[in-house]
């Protein structure tokens, strides 16, 4: 069956360091992958999109890579700040109609000052 | 959450009663989605809509129905609520291009007692 895995353990990191999150998938051929941020009691917020023919995308302090051979995406937050503390979700989409997304369970990040 | 609102924000209901959750958007986006979020399962798609009166099932649609009579409104109905439907429900919208990021509502926390 299709599966999307994110590390369920929280990632504790010191301010200023780079946080790296992984998103692995099996039995899936995504056309694109997205990353979202979710704060407690709020809905997820869209951060980045990367398509299957792209290796890397950047947005400010965020960087995403997409390796369709390894079936993995890495999400990096450089120069992390306490305000980056949140849960980060990856989501995969295919070419099927409806722009439907399948989400991973998310990884909580805690940036300590 | 600009442009998308969910109501109610919180609801407690009794087993066996019908419940309707409302999602309202002002963005004129074509696609609307209902997800539920539970610990250990992440976000799971219940139903989605690709236009007025056009809806389809997601991966966890049993016990739920939806209606979309206007572009801006997408209703989720639990015909006869069960305790397993206690969850946080999120509505999301997206434009019609593949890969467009979702905009999520703030969620409805539903408790079935």
PDB file of C-alpha atoms in Angstrom, chain A residues 32 34 36 38 41-46 49 51 89 93-105, chain B residues 1 9 31 33 35 37 41-43 45 48 57 59 90 94-102 104-106:
ATOM      1  CA  UNK A  32       5.079  16.813  -7.149  1.00  0.00           C
ATOM      2  CA  UNK A  34       4.752  20.002  -1.108  1.00  0.00           C
ATOM      3  CA  UNK A  36       3.502  22.694   4.908  1.00  0.00           C
ATOM      4  CA  UNK A  38       1.360  23.689  11.052  1.00  0.00           C
ATOM      5  CA  UNK A  41      -4.569  24.702  16.867  1.00  0.00           C
ATOM      6  CA  UNK A  42      -4.160  26.045  13.334  1.00  0.00           C
ATOM      7  CA  UNK A  43      -4.514  24.723   9.822  1.00  0.00           C
ATOM      8  CA  UNK A  44      -1.409  23.859   7.776  1.00  0.00           C
ATOM      9  CA  UNK A  45       0.214  26.645   5.766  1.00  0.00           C
ATOM     10  CA  UNK A  46       1.732  25.974   2.334  1.00  0.00           C
ATOM     11  CA  UNK A  49       6.298  22.995  -4.063  1.00  0.00           C
ATOM     12  CA  UNK A  51       8.029  18.853  -9.030  1.00  0.00           C
ATOM     13  CA  UNK A  89       4.126  18.146   6.906  1.00  0.00           C
ATOM     14  CA  UNK A  93       0.384  14.684  -5.402  1.00  0.00           C
ATOM     15  CA  UNK A  94       0.008  12.825  -8.677  1.00  0.00           C
ATOM     16  CA  UNK A  95      -1.162  13.728 -12.151  1.00  0.00           C
ATOM     17  CA  UNK A  96      -4.638  12.432 -11.310  1.00  0.00           C
ATOM     18  CA  UNK A  97      -7.393  14.996 -11.552  1.00  0.00           C
ATOM     19  CA  UNK A  98      -8.382  17.021  -8.544  1.00  0.00           C
ATOM     20  CA  UNK A  99      -4.968  18.199  -7.304  1.00  0.00           C
ATOM     21  CA  UNK A 100      -5.413  15.765  -4.426  1.00  0.00           C
ATOM     22  CA  UNK A 101      -2.704  15.493  -1.825  1.00  0.00           C
ATOM     23  CA  UNK A 102      -1.692  12.649   0.466  1.00  0.00           C
ATOM     24  CA  UNK A 103      -0.038  13.850   3.648  1.00  0.00           C
ATOM     25  CA  UNK A 104       2.640  12.423   5.892  1.00  0.00           C
ATOM     26  CA  UNK A 105       2.184  12.449   9.647  1.00  0.00           C
TER      27      UNK A 105
ATOM     28  CA  UNK B   1      -6.755  31.532   6.845  1.00  0.00           C
ATOM     29  CA  UNK B   9     -14.908  25.934  15.434  1.00  0.00           C
ATOM     30  CA  UNK B  31     -11.287  22.728  -5.740  1.00  0.00           C
ATOM     31  CA  UNK B  33     -11.436  19.396   0.204  1.00  0.00           C
ATOM     32  CA  UNK B  35      -9.654  16.286   5.625  1.00  0.00           C
ATOM     33  CA  UNK B  37      -6.559  14.948  11.313  1.00  0.00           C
ATOM     34  CA  UNK B  41      -2.726   9.191  11.092  1.00  0.00           C
ATOM     35  CA  UNK B  42      -1.968  12.663   9.895  1.00  0.00           C
ATOM     36  CA  UNK B  43      -4.343  14.346   7.491  1.00  0.00           C
ATOM     37  CA  UNK B  45      -8.887  13.009   2.699  1.00  0.00           C
ATOM     38  CA  UNK B  48     -13.349  16.638  -2.343  1.00  0.00           C
ATOM     39  CA  UNK B  57     -14.756  10.287  -2.350  1.00  0.00           C
ATOM     40  CA  UNK B  59      -9.733   7.518   1.344  1.00  0.00           C
ATOM     41  CA  UNK B  90      -9.995  20.790   8.062  1.00  0.00           C
ATOM     42  CA  UNK B  94      -6.896  25.183  -4.209  1.00  0.00           C
ATOM     43  CA  UNK B  95      -6.881  26.546  -7.714  1.00  0.00           C
ATOM     44  CA  UNK B  96      -7.077  24.131 -10.569  1.00  0.00           C
ATOM     45  CA  UNK B  97      -3.459  23.783 -11.615  1.00  0.00           C
ATOM     46  CA  UNK B  98      -1.633  20.611 -10.630  1.00  0.00           C
ATOM     47  CA  UNK B  99       0.605  21.344  -7.705  1.00  0.00           C
ATOM     48  CA  UNK B 100      -1.163  24.480  -6.509  1.00  0.00           C
ATOM     49  CA  UNK B 101      -0.721  24.772  -2.758  1.00  0.00           C
ATOM     50  CA  UNK B 102      -3.712  24.407  -0.495  1.00  0.00           C
ATOM     51  CA  UNK B 104      -6.552  25.539   4.856  1.00  0.00           C
ATOM     52  CA  UNK B 105      -9.235  26.738   7.201  1.00  0.00           C
ATOM     53  CA  UNK B 106      -8.695  26.939  10.947  1.00  0.00           C
TER      54      UNK B 106
END
